[in-house]
PDB file of C-alpha atoms and ligand atoms in Angstrom:
ATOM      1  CA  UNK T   1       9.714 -30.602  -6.516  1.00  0.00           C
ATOM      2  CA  UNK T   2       6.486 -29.678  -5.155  1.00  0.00           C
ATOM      3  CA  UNK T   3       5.541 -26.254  -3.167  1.00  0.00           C
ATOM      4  CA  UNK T   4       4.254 -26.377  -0.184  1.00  0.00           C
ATOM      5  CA  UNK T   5       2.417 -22.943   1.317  1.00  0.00           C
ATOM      6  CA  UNK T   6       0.633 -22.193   4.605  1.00  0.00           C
ATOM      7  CA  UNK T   7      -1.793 -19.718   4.715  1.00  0.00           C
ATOM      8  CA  UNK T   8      -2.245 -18.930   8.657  1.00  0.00           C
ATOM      9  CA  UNK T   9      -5.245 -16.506   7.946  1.00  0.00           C
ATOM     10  CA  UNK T  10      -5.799 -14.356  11.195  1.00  0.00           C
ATOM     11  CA  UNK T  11      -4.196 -17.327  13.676  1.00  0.00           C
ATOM     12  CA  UNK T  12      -0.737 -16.860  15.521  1.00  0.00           C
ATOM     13  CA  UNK T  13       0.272 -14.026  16.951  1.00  0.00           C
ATOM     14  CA  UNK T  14       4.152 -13.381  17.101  1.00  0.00           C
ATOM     15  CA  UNK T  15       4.635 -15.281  20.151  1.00  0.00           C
ATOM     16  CA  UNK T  16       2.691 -18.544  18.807  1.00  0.00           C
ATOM     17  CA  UNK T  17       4.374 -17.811  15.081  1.00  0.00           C
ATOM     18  CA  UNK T  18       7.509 -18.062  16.759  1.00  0.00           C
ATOM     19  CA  UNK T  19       6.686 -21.158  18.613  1.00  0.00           C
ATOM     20  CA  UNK T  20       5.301 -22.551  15.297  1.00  0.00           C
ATOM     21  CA  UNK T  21       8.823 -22.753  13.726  1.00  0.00           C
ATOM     22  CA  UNK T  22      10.269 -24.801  16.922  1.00  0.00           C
ATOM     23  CA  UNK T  23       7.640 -27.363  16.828  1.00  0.00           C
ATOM     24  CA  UNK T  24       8.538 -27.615  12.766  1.00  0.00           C
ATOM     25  CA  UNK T  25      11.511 -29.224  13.068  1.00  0.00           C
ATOM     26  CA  UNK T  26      12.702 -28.369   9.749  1.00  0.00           C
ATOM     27  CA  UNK T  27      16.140 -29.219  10.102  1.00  0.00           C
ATOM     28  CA  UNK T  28      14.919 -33.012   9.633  1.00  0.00           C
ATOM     29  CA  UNK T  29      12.686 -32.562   6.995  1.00  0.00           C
ATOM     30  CA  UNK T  30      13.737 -33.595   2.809  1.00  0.00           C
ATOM     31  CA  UNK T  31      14.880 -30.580   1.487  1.00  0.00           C
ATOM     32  CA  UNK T  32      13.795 -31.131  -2.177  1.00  0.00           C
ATOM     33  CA  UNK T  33      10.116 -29.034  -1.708  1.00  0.00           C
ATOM     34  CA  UNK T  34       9.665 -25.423  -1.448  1.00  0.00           C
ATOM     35  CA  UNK T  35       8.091 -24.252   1.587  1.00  0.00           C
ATOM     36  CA  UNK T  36       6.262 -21.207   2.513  1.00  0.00           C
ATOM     37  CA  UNK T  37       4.364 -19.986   5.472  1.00  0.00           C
ATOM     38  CA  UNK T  38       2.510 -16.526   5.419  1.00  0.00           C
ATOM     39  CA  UNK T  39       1.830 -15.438   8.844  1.00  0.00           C
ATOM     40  CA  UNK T  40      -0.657 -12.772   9.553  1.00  0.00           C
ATOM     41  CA  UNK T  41       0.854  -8.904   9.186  1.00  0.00           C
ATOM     42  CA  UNK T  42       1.376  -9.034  12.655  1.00  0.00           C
ATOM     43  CA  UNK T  43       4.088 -11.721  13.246  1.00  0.00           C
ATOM     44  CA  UNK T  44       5.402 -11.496   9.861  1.00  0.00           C
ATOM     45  CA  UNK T  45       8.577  -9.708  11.054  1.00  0.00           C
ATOM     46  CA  UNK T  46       9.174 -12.207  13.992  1.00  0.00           C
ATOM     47  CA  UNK T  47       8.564 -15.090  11.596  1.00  0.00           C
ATOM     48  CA  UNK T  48      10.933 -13.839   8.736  1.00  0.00           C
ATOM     49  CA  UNK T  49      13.691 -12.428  11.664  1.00  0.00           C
ATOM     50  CA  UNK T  50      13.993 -15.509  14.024  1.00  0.00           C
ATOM     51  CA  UNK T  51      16.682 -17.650  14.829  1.00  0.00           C
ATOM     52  CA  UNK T  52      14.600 -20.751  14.954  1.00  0.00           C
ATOM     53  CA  UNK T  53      13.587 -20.143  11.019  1.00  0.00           C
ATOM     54  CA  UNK T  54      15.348 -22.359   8.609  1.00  0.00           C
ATOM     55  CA  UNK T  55      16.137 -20.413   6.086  1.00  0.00           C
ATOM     56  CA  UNK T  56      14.320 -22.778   3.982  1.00  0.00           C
ATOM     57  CA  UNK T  57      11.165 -21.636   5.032  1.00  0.00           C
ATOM     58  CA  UNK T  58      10.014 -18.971   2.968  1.00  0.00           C
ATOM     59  CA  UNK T  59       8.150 -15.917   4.278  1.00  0.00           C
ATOM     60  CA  UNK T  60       5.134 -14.565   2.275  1.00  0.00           C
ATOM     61  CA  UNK T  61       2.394 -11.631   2.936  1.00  0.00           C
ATOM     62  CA  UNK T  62      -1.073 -12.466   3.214  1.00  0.00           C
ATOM     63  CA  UNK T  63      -2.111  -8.904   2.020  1.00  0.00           C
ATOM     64  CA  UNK T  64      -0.760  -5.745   0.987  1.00  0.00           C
ATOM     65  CA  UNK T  65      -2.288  -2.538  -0.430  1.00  0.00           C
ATOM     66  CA  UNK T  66      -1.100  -1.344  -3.992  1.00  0.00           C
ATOM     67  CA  UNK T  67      -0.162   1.774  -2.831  1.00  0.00           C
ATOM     68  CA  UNK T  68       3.467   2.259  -1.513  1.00  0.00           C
ATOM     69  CA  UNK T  69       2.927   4.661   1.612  1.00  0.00           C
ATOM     70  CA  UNK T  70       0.049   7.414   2.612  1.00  0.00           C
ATOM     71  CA  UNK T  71      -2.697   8.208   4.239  1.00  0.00           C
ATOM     72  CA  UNK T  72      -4.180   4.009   4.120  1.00  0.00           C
ATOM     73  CA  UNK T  73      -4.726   3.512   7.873  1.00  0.00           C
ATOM     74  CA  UNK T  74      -5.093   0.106   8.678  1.00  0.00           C
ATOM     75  CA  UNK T  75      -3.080  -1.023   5.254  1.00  0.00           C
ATOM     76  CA  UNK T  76       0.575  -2.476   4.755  1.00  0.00           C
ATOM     77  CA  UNK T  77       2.387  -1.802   1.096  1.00  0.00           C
ATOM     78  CA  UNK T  78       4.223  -4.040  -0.511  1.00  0.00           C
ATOM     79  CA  UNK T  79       7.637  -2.433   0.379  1.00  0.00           C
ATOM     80  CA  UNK T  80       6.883  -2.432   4.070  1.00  0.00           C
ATOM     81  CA  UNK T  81       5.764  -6.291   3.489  1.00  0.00           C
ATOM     82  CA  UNK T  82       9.441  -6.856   1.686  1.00  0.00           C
ATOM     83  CA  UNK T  83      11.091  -4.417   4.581  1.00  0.00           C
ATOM     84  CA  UNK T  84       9.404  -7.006   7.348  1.00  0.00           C
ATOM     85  CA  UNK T  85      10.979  -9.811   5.694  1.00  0.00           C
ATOM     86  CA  UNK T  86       8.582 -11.232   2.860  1.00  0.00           C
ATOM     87  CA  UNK T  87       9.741 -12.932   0.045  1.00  0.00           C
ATOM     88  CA  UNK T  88       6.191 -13.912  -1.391  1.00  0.00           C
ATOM     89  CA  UNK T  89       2.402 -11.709  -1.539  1.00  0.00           C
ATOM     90  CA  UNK T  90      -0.958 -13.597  -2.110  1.00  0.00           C
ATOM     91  CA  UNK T  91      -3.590 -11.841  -3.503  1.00  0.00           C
ATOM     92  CA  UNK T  92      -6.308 -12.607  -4.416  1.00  0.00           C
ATOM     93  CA  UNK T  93      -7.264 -14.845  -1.787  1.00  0.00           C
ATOM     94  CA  UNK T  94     -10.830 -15.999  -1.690  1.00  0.00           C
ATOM     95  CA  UNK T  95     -11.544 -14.542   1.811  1.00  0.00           C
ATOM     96  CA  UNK T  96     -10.227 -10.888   0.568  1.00  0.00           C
ATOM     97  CA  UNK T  97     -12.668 -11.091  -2.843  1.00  0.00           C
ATOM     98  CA  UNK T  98     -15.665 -12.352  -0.698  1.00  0.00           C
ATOM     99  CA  UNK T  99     -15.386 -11.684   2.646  1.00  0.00           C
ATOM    100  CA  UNK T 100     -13.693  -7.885   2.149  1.00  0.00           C
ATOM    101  CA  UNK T 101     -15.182  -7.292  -1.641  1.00  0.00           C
ATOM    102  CA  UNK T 102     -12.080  -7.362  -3.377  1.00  0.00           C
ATOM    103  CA  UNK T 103     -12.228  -6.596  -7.277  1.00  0.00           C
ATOM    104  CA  UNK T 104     -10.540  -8.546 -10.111  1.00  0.00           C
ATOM    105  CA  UNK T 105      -9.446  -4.678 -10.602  1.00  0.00           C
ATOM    106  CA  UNK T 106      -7.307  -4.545  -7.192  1.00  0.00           C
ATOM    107  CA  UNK T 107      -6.173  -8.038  -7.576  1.00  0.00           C
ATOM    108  CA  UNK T 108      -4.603  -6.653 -10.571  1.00  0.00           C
ATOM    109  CA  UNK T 109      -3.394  -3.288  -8.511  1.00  0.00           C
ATOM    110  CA  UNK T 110      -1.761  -5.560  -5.990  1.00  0.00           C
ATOM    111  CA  UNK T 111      -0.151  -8.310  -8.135  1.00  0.00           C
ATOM    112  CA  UNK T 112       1.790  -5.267 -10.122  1.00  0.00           C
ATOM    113  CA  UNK T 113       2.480  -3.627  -6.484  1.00  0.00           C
ATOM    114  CA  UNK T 114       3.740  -6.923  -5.320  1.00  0.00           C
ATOM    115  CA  UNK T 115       6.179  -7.239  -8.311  1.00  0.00           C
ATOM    116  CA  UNK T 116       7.060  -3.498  -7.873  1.00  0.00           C
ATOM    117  CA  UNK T 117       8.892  -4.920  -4.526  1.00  0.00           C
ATOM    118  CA  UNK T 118      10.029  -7.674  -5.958  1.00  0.00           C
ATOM    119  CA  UNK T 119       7.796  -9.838  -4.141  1.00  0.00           C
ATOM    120  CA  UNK T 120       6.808 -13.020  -6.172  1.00  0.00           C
ATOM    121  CA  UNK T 121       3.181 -12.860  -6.342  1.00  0.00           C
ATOM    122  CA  UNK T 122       1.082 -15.917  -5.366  1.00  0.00           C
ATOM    123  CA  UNK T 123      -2.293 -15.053  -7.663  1.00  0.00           C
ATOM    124  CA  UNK T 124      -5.697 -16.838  -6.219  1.00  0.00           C
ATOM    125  CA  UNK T 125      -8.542 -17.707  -8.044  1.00  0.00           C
ATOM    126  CA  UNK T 126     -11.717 -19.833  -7.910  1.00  0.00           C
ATOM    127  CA  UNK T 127     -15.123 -20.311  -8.264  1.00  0.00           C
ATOM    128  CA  UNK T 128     -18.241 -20.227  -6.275  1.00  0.00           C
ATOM    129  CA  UNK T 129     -20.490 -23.114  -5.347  1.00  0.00           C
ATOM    130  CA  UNK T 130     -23.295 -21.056  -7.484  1.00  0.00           C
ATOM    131  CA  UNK T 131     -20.675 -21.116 -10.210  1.00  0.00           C
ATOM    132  CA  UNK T 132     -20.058 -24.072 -10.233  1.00  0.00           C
ATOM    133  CA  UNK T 133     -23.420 -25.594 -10.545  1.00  0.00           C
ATOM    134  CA  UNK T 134     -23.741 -22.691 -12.812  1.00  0.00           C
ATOM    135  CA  UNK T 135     -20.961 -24.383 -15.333  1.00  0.00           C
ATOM    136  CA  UNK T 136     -19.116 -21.561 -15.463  1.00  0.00           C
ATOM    137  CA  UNK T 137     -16.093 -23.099 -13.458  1.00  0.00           C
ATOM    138  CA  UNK T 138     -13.409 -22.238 -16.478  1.00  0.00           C
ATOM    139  CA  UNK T 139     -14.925 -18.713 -17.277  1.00  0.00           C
ATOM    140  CA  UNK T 140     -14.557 -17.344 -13.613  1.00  0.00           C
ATOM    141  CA  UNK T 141     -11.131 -18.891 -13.009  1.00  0.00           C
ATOM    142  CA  UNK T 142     -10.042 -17.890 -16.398  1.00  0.00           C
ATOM    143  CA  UNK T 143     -11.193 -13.966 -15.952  1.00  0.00           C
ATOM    144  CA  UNK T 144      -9.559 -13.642 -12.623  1.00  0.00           C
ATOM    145  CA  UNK T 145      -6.186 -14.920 -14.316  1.00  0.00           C
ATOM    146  CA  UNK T 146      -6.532 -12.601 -17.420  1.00  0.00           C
ATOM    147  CA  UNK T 147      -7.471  -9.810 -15.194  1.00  0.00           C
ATOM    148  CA  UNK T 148      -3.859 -10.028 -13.483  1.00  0.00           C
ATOM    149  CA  UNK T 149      -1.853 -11.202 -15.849  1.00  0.00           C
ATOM    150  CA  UNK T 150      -0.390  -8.161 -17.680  1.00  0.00           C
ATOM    151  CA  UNK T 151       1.102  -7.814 -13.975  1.00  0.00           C
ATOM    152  CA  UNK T 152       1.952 -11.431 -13.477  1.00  0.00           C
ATOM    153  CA  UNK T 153       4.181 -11.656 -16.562  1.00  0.00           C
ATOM    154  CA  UNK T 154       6.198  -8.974 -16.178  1.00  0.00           C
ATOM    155  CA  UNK T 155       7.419 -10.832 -12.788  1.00  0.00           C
ATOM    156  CA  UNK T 156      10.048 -12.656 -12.498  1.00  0.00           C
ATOM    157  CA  UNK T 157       8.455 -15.343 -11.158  1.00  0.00           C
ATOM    158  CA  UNK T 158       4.802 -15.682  -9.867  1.00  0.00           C
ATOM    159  CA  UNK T 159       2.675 -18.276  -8.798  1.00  0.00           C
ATOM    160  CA  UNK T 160      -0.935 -19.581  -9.382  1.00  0.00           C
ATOM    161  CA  UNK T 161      -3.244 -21.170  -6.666  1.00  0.00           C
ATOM    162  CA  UNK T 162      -6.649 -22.546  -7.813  1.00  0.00           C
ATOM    163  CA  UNK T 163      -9.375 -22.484  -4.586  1.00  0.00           C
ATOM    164  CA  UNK T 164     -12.665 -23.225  -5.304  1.00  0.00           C
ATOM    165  CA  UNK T 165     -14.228 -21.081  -2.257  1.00  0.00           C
ATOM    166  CA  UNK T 166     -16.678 -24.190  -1.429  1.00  0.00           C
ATOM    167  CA  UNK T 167     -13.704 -26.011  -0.713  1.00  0.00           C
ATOM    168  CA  UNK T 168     -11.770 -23.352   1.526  1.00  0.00           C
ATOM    169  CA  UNK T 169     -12.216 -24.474   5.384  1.00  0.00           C
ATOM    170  CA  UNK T 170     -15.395 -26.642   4.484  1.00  0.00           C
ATOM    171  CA  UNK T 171     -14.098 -29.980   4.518  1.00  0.00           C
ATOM    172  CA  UNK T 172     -15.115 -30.354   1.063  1.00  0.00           C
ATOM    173  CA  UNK T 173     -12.130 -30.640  -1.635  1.00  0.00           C
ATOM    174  CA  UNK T 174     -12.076 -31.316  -5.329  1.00  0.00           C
ATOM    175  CA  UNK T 175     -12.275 -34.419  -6.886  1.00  0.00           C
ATOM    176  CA  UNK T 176      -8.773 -35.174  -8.697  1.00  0.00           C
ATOM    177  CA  UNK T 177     -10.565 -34.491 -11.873  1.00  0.00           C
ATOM    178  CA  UNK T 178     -12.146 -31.387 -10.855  1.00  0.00           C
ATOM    179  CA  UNK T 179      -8.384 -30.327  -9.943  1.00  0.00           C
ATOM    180  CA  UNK T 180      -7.100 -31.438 -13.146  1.00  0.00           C
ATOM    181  CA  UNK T 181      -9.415 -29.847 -15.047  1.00  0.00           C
ATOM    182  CA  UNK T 182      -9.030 -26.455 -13.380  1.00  0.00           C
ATOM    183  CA  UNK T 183      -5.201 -26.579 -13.058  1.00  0.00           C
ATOM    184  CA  UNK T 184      -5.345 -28.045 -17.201  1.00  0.00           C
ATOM    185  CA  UNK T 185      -7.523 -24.872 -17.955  1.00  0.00           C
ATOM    186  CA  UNK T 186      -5.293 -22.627 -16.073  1.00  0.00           C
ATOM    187  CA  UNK T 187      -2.424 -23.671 -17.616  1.00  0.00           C
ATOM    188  CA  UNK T 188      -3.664 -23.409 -21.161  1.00  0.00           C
ATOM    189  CA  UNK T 189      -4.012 -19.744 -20.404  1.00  0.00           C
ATOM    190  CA  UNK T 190      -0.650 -19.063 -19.208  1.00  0.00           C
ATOM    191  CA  UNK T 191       0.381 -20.991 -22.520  1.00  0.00           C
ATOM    192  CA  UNK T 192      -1.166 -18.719 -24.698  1.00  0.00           C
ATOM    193  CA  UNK T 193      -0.161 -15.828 -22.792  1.00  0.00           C
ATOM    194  CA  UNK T 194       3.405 -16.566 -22.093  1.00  0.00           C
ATOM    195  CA  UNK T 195       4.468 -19.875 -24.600  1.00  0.00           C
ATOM    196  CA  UNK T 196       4.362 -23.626 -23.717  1.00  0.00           C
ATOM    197  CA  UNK T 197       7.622 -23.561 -22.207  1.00  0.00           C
ATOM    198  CA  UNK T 198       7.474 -20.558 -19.980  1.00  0.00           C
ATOM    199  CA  UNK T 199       3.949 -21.392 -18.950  1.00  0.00           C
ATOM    200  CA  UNK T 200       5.307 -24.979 -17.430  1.00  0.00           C
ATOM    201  CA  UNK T 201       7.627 -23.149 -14.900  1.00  0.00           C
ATOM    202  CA  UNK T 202       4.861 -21.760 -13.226  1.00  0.00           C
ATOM    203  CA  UNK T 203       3.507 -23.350 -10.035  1.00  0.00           C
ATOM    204  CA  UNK T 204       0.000 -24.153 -10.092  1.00  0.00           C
ATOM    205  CA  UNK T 205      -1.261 -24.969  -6.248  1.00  0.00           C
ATOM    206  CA  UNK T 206      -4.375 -26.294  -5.457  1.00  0.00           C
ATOM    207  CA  UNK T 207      -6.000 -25.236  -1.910  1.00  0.00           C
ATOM    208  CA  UNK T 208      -9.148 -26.068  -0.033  1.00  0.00           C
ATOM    209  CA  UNK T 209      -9.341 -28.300   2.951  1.00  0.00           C
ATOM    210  CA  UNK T 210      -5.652 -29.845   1.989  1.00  0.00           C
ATOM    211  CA  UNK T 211      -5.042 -31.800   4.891  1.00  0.00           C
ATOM    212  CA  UNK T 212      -2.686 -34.742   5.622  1.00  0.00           C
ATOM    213  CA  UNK T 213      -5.006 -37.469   4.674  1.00  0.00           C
ATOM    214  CA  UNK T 214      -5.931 -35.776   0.568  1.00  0.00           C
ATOM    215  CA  UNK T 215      -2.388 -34.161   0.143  1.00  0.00           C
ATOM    216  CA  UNK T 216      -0.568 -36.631  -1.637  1.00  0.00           C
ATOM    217  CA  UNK T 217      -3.474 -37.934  -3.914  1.00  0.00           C
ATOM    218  CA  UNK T 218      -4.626 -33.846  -4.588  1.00  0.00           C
ATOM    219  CA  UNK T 219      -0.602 -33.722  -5.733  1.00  0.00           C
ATOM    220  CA  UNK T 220      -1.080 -36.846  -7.857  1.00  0.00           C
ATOM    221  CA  UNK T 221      -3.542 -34.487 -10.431  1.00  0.00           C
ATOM    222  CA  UNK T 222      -2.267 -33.495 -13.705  1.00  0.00           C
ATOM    223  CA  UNK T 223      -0.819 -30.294 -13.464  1.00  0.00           C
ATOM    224  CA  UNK T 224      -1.326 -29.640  -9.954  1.00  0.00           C
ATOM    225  CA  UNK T 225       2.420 -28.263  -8.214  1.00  0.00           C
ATOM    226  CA  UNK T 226       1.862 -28.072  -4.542  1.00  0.00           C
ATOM    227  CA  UNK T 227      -0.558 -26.718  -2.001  1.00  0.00           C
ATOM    228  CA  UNK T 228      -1.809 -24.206  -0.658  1.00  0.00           C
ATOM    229  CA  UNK T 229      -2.974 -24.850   3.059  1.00  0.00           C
ATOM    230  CA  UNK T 230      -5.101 -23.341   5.331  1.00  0.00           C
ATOM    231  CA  UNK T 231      -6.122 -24.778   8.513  1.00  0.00           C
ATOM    232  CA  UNK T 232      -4.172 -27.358   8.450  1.00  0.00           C
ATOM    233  CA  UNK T 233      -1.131 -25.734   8.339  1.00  0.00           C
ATOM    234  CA  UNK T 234      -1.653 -24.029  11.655  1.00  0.00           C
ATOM    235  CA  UNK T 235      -0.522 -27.064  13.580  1.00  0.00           C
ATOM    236  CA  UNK T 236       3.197 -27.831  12.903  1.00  0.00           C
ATOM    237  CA  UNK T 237       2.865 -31.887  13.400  1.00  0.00           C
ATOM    238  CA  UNK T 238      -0.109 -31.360  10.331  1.00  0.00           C
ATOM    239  CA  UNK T 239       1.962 -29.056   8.060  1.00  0.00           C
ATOM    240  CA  UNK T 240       5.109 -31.756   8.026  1.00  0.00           C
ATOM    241  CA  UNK T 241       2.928 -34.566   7.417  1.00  0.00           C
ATOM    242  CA  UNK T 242       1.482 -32.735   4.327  1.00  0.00           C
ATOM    243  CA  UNK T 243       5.048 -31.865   3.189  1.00  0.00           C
ATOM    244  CA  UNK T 244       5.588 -35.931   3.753  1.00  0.00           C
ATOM    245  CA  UNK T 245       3.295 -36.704   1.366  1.00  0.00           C
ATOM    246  CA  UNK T 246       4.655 -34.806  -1.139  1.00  0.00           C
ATOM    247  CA  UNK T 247       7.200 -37.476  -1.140  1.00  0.00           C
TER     248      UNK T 247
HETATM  249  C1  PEP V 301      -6.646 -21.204   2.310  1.00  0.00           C
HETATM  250  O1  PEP V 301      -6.720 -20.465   3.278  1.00  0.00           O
HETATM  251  O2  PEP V 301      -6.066 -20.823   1.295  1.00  0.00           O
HETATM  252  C2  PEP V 301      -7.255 -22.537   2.388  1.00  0.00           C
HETATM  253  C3  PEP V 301      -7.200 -23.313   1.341  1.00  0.00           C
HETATM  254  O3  PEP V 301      -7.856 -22.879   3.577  1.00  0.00           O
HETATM  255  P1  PEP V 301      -8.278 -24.363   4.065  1.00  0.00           P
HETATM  256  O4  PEP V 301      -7.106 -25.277   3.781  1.00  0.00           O
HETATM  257  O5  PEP V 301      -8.529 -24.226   5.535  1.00  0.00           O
HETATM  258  O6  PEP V 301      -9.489 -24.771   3.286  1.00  0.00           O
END
């Protein structure tokens, strides 16, 4: 069984969310794969609440703050995420560490606020294009995992998603050794940290320019679970054909 996750970044409003989930058709999709969608803050509460959701669909935040409630304008806890209907929280995400200067520090804040609410916690890491020409691929991916994993293993369940930011809504993607190598490296750690068998129960997605055409050979790498998908995820024909070639 593979997992399947759209990320919808800051695209569809409630209206369009809504609309998303009648042009799924999930009702005729294979059951066997875990799907996901996490719909901006927004129309989370329409997405997770309407009639025309399967309840196989799974509902995750995009965001949260570590902080339950307060004096955060502009912020949404993890609590209020649950309240609206999420099951899952990234964090992490390479657009909040680069593009809004989040720490390895609040990744770890927000991955123990996620399991707080007993949200399952979908942990993103990955390396720049400097370093990865800088060979330092393992180190970075490996220090944002250790800096969140006290939080991640007292959850009852969390997830990993290795995106190299020069893949994420470039066009570019990994090659299936690149993946493999990343997803191997990952998964050592989580051995270590957690024992063989516990550490192969954890998802590890790869995301970065997933689309129909790469999904099912990005799924073929060692150790790679699923995807996580940005862009093309935002058109429901796209997203099924992805969760198609999971197989
Ligand atoms: C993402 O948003 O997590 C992502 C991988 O985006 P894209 O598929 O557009 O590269």
């Amino acid at each position: 069984m593979a997992v399947i996750a759209g990320n919808w970044k800051m695209h569809h409003g409630p209206a369009a969310a809504v609309g998303f989930l009648s042009d799924f058709e999930i009702g005729s999709l294979p059951s066997a794969h875990e799907l996901i969608v996490f719909p901006p803050t927004a129309s989370l509460h329409a997405v997770a609440s309407s009639d025309r959701r399967d309840a196989r669909l799974q509902v995750g935040v995009q965001n949260i703050y570590w902080e339950a409630a307060g004096a955060f304008t502009g912020e949404t806890s993890a609590p209020m995420a649950a309240d609206a209907g999420a099951s899952f929280a990234l964090v992490g995400h390479s657009e909040r560490r680069h593009v809004f200067g989040e720490t390895d520090e609040d990744t770890r804040r927000k991955v123990e606020a996620a399991v707080r609410a007993n949200l399952v916690p979908v942990l993103c890491v990955g390396e720049t294009l400097d370093e990865r020409r800088a060979g330092r691929v393992e180190q970075v991916i490996l220090r944002q995992l250790d800096a969140a994993l006290g939080g991640l293993r007292a959850a009852k369940r969390f997830l990993v998603a290795y995106e190299p930011v020069w893949a994420i809504g470039t066009g570019e993607t990994a090659t299936l050794a690149d993946a493999a190598s990343a997803h191997g490296s990952l998964r050592g750690r989580l051995a270590e940290a957690m024992g063989v068998a516990s550490s192969a129960t954890v998802p590890i997605l790869y995301g970065g320019s997933v689309k129909p055409a790469n999904a099912a050979e990005l799924m073929s790498a060692a150790d790679v679970d699923g995807v996580l998908v940005g862009g093309a995820s935002l058109d429901p024909a796209s997203f099924r054909e992805i969760v198609d070639a999971a197989g």
